[in-house]
Amino acid sequence: EIKPSSKSFRALALGFLGGLVTGSGAALIADRRSNRVFSRSKLLEQLGYPLWLALPTLPWPDQVAGPLVGQLAARLDRSLDWRVLSIAREHEAVGSLAQALTCLNEPELSCKAVETLLNLIIRLGSNSRPIGLLVVVESGFNPSQALEDARFLLSQLSCVQSIGVVLAGVPLPSELTEA
């Protein structure tokens, strides 16, 4: 009676191990075929614009979001109409960042969320002020081709005077997470 149970246990263990290896291999192949960019340095290199702010994953704690958004706001040129957007698909941080910048109640700061860059037609607007863009990205969120397309498109926009990258989904330092 012991032999059949050890054989079935061995078969079960081998089946589990085989399924684990097959599943991991399939996930690795799917990840490589998606061509998503995970490295922070590769992401910024492919996009070709400077990193202006790193934000944690939503929801943002008030004690973190306030100072970080304030630092970003201090950097923004007030003579520009600022647009917050993502590249190929809508990122959840776009609307939250635009709202946080607007809630600073700085009358000379003009900022709003717009649709994704690859779907956007940039309009000058009625006041014809030049535009600044805050491009929200996250590791693993965009494929390499979308980053290349974004870099090319951004270089062609004559109405855009300034571009900064906002990296979302960055883990908070331990000193900010301890309560």
PDB file of C-alpha atoms in Angstrom:
ATOM      1  CA  GLU A   1       0.000   0.000   0.000  1.00  0.00           C
ATOM      2  CA  ILE A   2       2.900   2.379   0.588  1.00  0.00           C
ATOM      3  CA  LYS A   3       4.313   2.032  -2.931  1.00  0.00           C
ATOM      4  CA  PRO A   4       1.219   3.331  -4.797  1.00  0.00           C
ATOM      5  CA  SER A   5       0.992   6.399  -2.545  1.00  0.00           C
ATOM      6  CA  SER A   6       4.700   7.219  -2.991  1.00  0.00           C
ATOM      7  CA  LYS A   7       4.307   6.792  -6.755  1.00  0.00           C
ATOM      8  CA  SER A   8       1.282   9.081  -6.812  1.00  0.00           C
ATOM      9  CA  PHE A   9       3.097  11.600  -4.610  1.00  0.00           C
ATOM     10  CA  ARG A  10       6.097  11.539  -6.945  1.00  0.00           C
ATOM     11  CA  ALA A  11       3.843  11.951  -9.993  1.00  0.00           C
ATOM     12  CA  LEU A  12       2.032  14.820  -8.286  1.00  0.00           C
ATOM     13  CA  ALA A  13       5.334  16.513  -7.353  1.00  0.00           C
ATOM     14  CA  LEU A  14       6.710  16.093 -10.883  1.00  0.00           C
ATOM     15  CA  GLY A  15       3.463  17.409 -12.343  1.00  0.00           C
ATOM     16  CA  PHE A  16       3.567  20.428 -10.051  1.00  0.00           C
ATOM     17  CA  LEU A  17       7.217  21.103 -10.876  1.00  0.00           C
ATOM     18  CA  GLY A  18       6.569  20.699 -14.607  1.00  0.00           C
ATOM     19  CA  GLY A  19       3.600  23.075 -14.424  1.00  0.00           C
ATOM     20  CA  LEU A  20       5.644  25.623 -12.501  1.00  0.00           C
ATOM     21  CA  VAL A  21       8.490  25.511 -15.029  1.00  0.00           C
ATOM     22  CA  THR A  22       6.093  25.670 -17.994  1.00  0.00           C
ATOM     23  CA  GLY A  23       4.118  28.558 -16.492  1.00  0.00           C
ATOM     24  CA  SER A  24       7.263  30.525 -15.626  1.00  0.00           C
ATOM     25  CA  GLY A  25       8.658  29.984 -19.108  1.00  0.00           C
ATOM     26  CA  ALA A  26       5.411  31.114 -20.729  1.00  0.00           C
ATOM     27  CA  ALA A  27       5.297  34.221 -18.526  1.00  0.00           C
ATOM     28  CA  LEU A  28       8.905  35.061 -19.397  1.00  0.00           C
ATOM     29  CA  ILE A  29       8.231  34.661 -23.118  1.00  0.00           C
ATOM     30  CA  ALA A  30       5.054  36.770 -22.894  1.00  0.00           C
ATOM     31  CA  ASP A  31       6.960  39.456 -20.996  1.00  0.00           C
ATOM     32  CA  ARG A  32       9.752  39.555 -23.579  1.00  0.00           C
ATOM     33  CA  ARG A  33       7.287  39.668 -26.468  1.00  0.00           C
ATOM     34  CA  SER A  34       5.384  42.587 -24.889  1.00  0.00           C
ATOM     35  CA  ASN A  35       8.617  44.592 -25.166  1.00  0.00           C
ATOM     36  CA  ARG A  36       7.766  46.648 -22.086  1.00  0.00           C
ATOM     37  CA  VAL A  37      10.511  48.782 -20.573  1.00  0.00           C
ATOM     38  CA  PHE A  38      11.117  48.072 -16.871  1.00  0.00           C
ATOM     39  CA  SER A  39      14.486  49.689 -16.244  1.00  0.00           C
ATOM     40  CA  ARG A  40      14.213  53.272 -14.974  1.00  0.00           C
ATOM     41  CA  SER A  41      17.392  54.337 -16.783  1.00  0.00           C
ATOM     42  CA  LYS A  42      16.316  52.667 -20.055  1.00  0.00           C
ATOM     43  CA  LEU A  43      12.879  54.270 -19.752  1.00  0.00           C
ATOM     44  CA  LEU A  44      14.342  57.768 -19.372  1.00  0.00           C
ATOM     45  CA  GLU A  45      16.976  57.113 -22.044  1.00  0.00           C
ATOM     46  CA  GLN A  46      14.398  55.981 -24.604  1.00  0.00           C
ATOM     47  CA  LEU A  47      12.052  58.847 -23.856  1.00  0.00           C
ATOM     48  CA  GLY A  48      14.925  61.335 -23.896  1.00  0.00           C
ATOM     49  CA  TYR A  49      13.573  63.889 -21.413  1.00  0.00           C
ATOM     50  CA  PRO A  50      14.625  64.655 -17.832  1.00  0.00           C
ATOM     51  CA  LEU A  51      13.022  63.146 -14.756  1.00  0.00           C
ATOM     52  CA  TRP A  52      11.339  65.924 -12.764  1.00  0.00           C
ATOM     53  CA  LEU A  53       9.484  63.938 -10.132  1.00  0.00           C
ATOM     54  CA  ALA A  54       9.122  60.393  -8.779  1.00  0.00           C
ATOM     55  CA  LEU A  55       5.771  59.580  -7.167  1.00  0.00           C
ATOM     56  CA  PRO A  56       4.639  56.537  -5.176  1.00  0.00           C
ATOM     57  CA  THR A  57       1.807  54.285  -6.254  1.00  0.00           C
ATOM     58  CA  LEU A  58      -1.684  55.687  -5.707  1.00  0.00           C
ATOM     59  CA  PRO A  59      -3.295  56.476  -3.345  1.00  0.00           C
ATOM     60  CA  TRP A  60      -0.794  59.098  -2.269  1.00  0.00           C
ATOM     61  CA  PRO A  61      -0.602  59.860   1.441  1.00  0.00           C
ATOM     62  CA  ASP A  62      -1.183  63.592   2.021  1.00  0.00           C
ATOM     63  CA  GLN A  63       2.074  63.997   3.918  1.00  0.00           C
ATOM     64  CA  VAL A  64       3.937  62.666   0.867  1.00  0.00           C
ATOM     65  CA  ALA A  65       1.935  64.044  -2.063  1.00  0.00           C
ATOM     66  CA  GLY A  66       1.789  67.608  -0.779  1.00  0.00           C
ATOM     67  CA  PRO A  67       5.545  68.218  -0.538  1.00  0.00           C
ATOM     68  CA  LEU A  68       6.358  66.286  -3.731  1.00  0.00           C
ATOM     69  CA  VAL A  69       3.729  68.077  -5.813  1.00  0.00           C
ATOM     70  CA  GLY A  70       4.839  71.371  -4.266  1.00  0.00           C
ATOM     71  CA  GLN A  71       8.427  70.692  -5.370  1.00  0.00           C
ATOM     72  CA  LEU A  72       7.216  69.975  -8.878  1.00  0.00           C
ATOM     73  CA  ALA A  73       5.022  73.092  -8.946  1.00  0.00           C
ATOM     74  CA  ALA A  74       7.995  75.246  -7.922  1.00  0.00           C
ATOM     75  CA  ARG A  75       9.809  73.959 -10.992  1.00  0.00           C
ATOM     76  CA  LEU A  76       7.029  74.731 -13.503  1.00  0.00           C
ATOM     77  CA  ASP A  77       7.339  77.825 -15.685  1.00  0.00           C
ATOM     78  CA  ARG A  78       4.256  79.950 -14.952  1.00  0.00           C
ATOM     79  CA  SER A  79       4.204  81.421 -18.464  1.00  0.00           C
ATOM     80  CA  LEU A  80       3.255  77.996 -19.906  1.00  0.00           C
ATOM     81  CA  ASP A  81      -0.057  76.151 -20.029  1.00  0.00           C
ATOM     82  CA  TRP A  82       0.829  72.779 -18.469  1.00  0.00           C
ATOM     83  CA  ARG A  83      -0.679  69.497 -19.651  1.00  0.00           C
ATOM     84  CA  VAL A  84      -0.346  66.220 -17.745  1.00  0.00           C
ATOM     85  CA  LEU A  85      -0.571  63.086 -19.886  1.00  0.00           C
ATOM     86  CA  SER A  86       0.637  59.544 -20.373  1.00  0.00           C
ATOM     87  CA  ILE A  87       1.961  58.022 -23.578  1.00  0.00           C
ATOM     88  CA  ALA A  88      -0.049  55.198 -25.160  1.00  0.00           C
ATOM     89  CA  ARG A  89      -2.690  54.333 -22.582  1.00  0.00           C
ATOM     90  CA  GLU A  90      -4.186  56.307 -19.736  1.00  0.00           C
ATOM     91  CA  HIS A  91      -2.212  56.114 -16.501  1.00  0.00           C
ATOM     92  CA  GLU A  92      -4.152  56.448 -13.250  1.00  0.00           C
ATOM     93  CA  ALA A  93      -1.748  59.072 -11.890  1.00  0.00           C
ATOM     94  CA  VAL A  94      -2.443  61.605 -14.681  1.00  0.00           C
ATOM     95  CA  GLY A  95      -5.723  62.951 -13.321  1.00  0.00           C
ATOM     96  CA  SER A  96      -4.555  62.815  -9.707  1.00  0.00           C
ATOM     97  CA  LEU A  97      -1.368  64.745 -10.473  1.00  0.00           C
ATOM     98  CA  ALA A  98      -3.189  67.417 -12.487  1.00  0.00           C
ATOM     99  CA  GLN A  99      -5.756  67.792  -9.707  1.00  0.00           C
ATOM    100  CA  ALA A 100      -3.034  68.000  -7.030  1.00  0.00           C
ATOM    101  CA  LEU A 101      -1.238  70.737  -9.003  1.00  0.00           C
ATOM    102  CA  THR A 102      -4.508  72.628  -9.502  1.00  0.00           C
ATOM    103  CA  CYS A 103      -5.379  72.329  -5.797  1.00  0.00           C
ATOM    104  CA  LEU A 104      -2.244  74.252  -4.857  1.00  0.00           C
ATOM    105  CA  ASN A 105      -4.343  77.366  -5.591  1.00  0.00           C
ATOM    106  CA  GLU A 106      -1.593  79.198  -7.387  1.00  0.00           C
ATOM    107  CA  PRO A 107      -3.522  81.480  -9.761  1.00  0.00           C
ATOM    108  CA  GLU A 108      -0.670  81.849 -12.247  1.00  0.00           C
ATOM    109  CA  LEU A 109      -0.245  78.060 -12.589  1.00  0.00           C
ATOM    110  CA  SER A 110      -2.338  76.621 -15.419  1.00  0.00           C
ATOM    111  CA  CYS A 111      -2.485  72.817 -15.431  1.00  0.00           C
ATOM    112  CA  LYS A 112      -4.901  70.169 -16.689  1.00  0.00           C
ATOM    113  CA  ALA A 113      -5.002  66.481 -17.554  1.00  0.00           C
ATOM    114  CA  VAL A 114      -5.382  65.562 -21.226  1.00  0.00           C
ATOM    115  CA  GLU A 115      -5.741  62.323 -23.154  1.00  0.00           C
ATOM    116  CA  THR A 116      -2.761  60.137 -24.006  1.00  0.00           C
ATOM    117  CA  LEU A 117       0.024  61.572 -26.147  1.00  0.00           C
ATOM    118  CA  LEU A 118      -0.329  59.094 -28.996  1.00  0.00           C
ATOM    119  CA  ASN A 119      -4.065  59.920 -29.238  1.00  0.00           C
ATOM    120  CA  LEU A 120      -3.757  63.656 -28.626  1.00  0.00           C
ATOM    121  CA  ILE A 121      -4.041  66.580 -30.968  1.00  0.00           C
ATOM    122  CA  ILE A 122      -2.259  69.415 -29.191  1.00  0.00           C
ATOM    123  CA  ARG A 123      -4.183  72.640 -29.588  1.00  0.00           C
ATOM    124  CA  LEU A 124      -2.778  76.007 -28.707  1.00  0.00           C
ATOM    125  CA  GLY A 125      -6.046  77.181 -27.219  1.00  0.00           C
ATOM    126  CA  SER A 126      -7.653  80.575 -27.312  1.00  0.00           C
ATOM    127  CA  ASN A 127      -4.934  82.378 -25.370  1.00  0.00           C
ATOM    128  CA  SER A 128      -2.144  80.931 -27.563  1.00  0.00           C
ATOM    129  CA  ARG A 129       0.199  80.504 -24.618  1.00  0.00           C
ATOM    130  CA  PRO A 130       3.032  78.049 -25.172  1.00  0.00           C
ATOM    131  CA  ILE A 131       2.582  74.602 -23.657  1.00  0.00           C
ATOM    132  CA  GLY A 132       4.552  72.574 -21.135  1.00  0.00           C
ATOM    133  CA  LEU A 133       4.064  68.834 -20.814  1.00  0.00           C
ATOM    134  CA  LEU A 134       4.388  66.541 -17.822  1.00  0.00           C
ATOM    135  CA  VAL A 135       4.627  63.004 -19.204  1.00  0.00           C
ATOM    136  CA  VAL A 136       3.639  60.343 -16.663  1.00  0.00           C
ATOM    137  CA  VAL A 137       5.416  57.005 -17.080  1.00  0.00           C
ATOM    138  CA  GLU A 138       5.914  53.906 -14.956  1.00  0.00           C
ATOM    139  CA  SER A 139       8.315  50.987 -15.178  1.00  0.00           C
ATOM    140  CA  GLY A 140       6.702  48.225 -17.220  1.00  0.00           C
ATOM    141  CA  PHE A 141       3.773  50.396 -18.315  1.00  0.00           C
ATOM    142  CA  ASN A 142       4.912  51.309 -21.848  1.00  0.00           C
ATOM    143  CA  PRO A 143       6.326  49.210 -24.675  1.00  0.00           C
ATOM    144  CA  SER A 144       9.609  50.282 -26.192  1.00  0.00           C
ATOM    145  CA  GLN A 145       7.941  51.259 -29.476  1.00  0.00           C
ATOM    146  CA  ALA A 146       5.501  53.601 -27.711  1.00  0.00           C
ATOM    147  CA  LEU A 147       8.437  55.356 -26.009  1.00  0.00           C
ATOM    148  CA  GLU A 148      10.206  55.778 -29.349  1.00  0.00           C
ATOM    149  CA  ASP A 149       7.019  57.082 -30.984  1.00  0.00           C
ATOM    150  CA  ALA A 150       6.502  59.503 -28.077  1.00  0.00           C
ATOM    151  CA  ARG A 151      10.061  60.805 -28.326  1.00  0.00           C
ATOM    152  CA  PHE A 152       9.652  61.456 -32.043  1.00  0.00           C
ATOM    153  CA  LEU A 153       6.226  63.080 -31.658  1.00  0.00           C
ATOM    154  CA  LEU A 154       7.369  65.303 -28.797  1.00  0.00           C
ATOM    155  CA  SER A 155      10.343  66.517 -30.821  1.00  0.00           C
ATOM    156  CA  GLN A 156       7.941  67.639 -33.588  1.00  0.00           C
ATOM    157  CA  LEU A 157       5.644  69.773 -31.419  1.00  0.00           C
ATOM    158  CA  SER A 158       6.708  73.393 -31.911  1.00  0.00           C
ATOM    159  CA  CYS A 159       4.095  74.723 -29.448  1.00  0.00           C
ATOM    160  CA  VAL A 160       5.643  72.713 -26.607  1.00  0.00           C
ATOM    161  CA  GLN A 161       8.316  74.716 -24.807  1.00  0.00           C
ATOM    162  CA  SER A 162       9.142  72.422 -21.890  1.00  0.00           C
ATOM    163  CA  ILE A 163       8.822  68.693 -21.167  1.00  0.00           C
ATOM    164  CA  GLY A 164       9.369  66.884 -17.883  1.00  0.00           C
ATOM    165  CA  VAL A 165       8.948  63.231 -16.977  1.00  0.00           C
ATOM    166  CA  VAL A 166       7.029  62.140 -13.890  1.00  0.00           C
ATOM    167  CA  LEU A 167       7.827  58.568 -12.856  1.00  0.00           C
ATOM    168  CA  ALA A 168       4.906  56.955 -11.015  1.00  0.00           C
ATOM    169  CA  GLY A 169       4.881  53.787  -8.952  1.00  0.00           C
ATOM    170  CA  VAL A 170       8.183  54.404  -7.166  1.00  0.00           C
ATOM    171  CA  PRO A 171       8.379  52.835  -3.693  1.00  0.00           C
ATOM    172  CA  LEU A 172       8.536  55.333  -0.857  1.00  0.00           C
ATOM    173  CA  PRO A 173      11.731  55.490   1.182  1.00  0.00           C
ATOM    174  CA  SER A 174      11.422  53.678   4.519  1.00  0.00           C
ATOM    175  CA  GLU A 175      11.630  56.922   6.504  1.00  0.00           C
ATOM    176  CA  LEU A 176       8.418  58.107   4.830  1.00  0.00           C
ATOM    177  CA  THR A 177       6.503  54.846   5.280  1.00  0.00           C
ATOM    178  CA  GLU A 178       7.107  54.418   9.008  1.00  0.00           C
ATOM    179  CA  ALA A 179       4.307  55.833  11.110  1.00  0.00           C
TER     180      ALA A 179
END
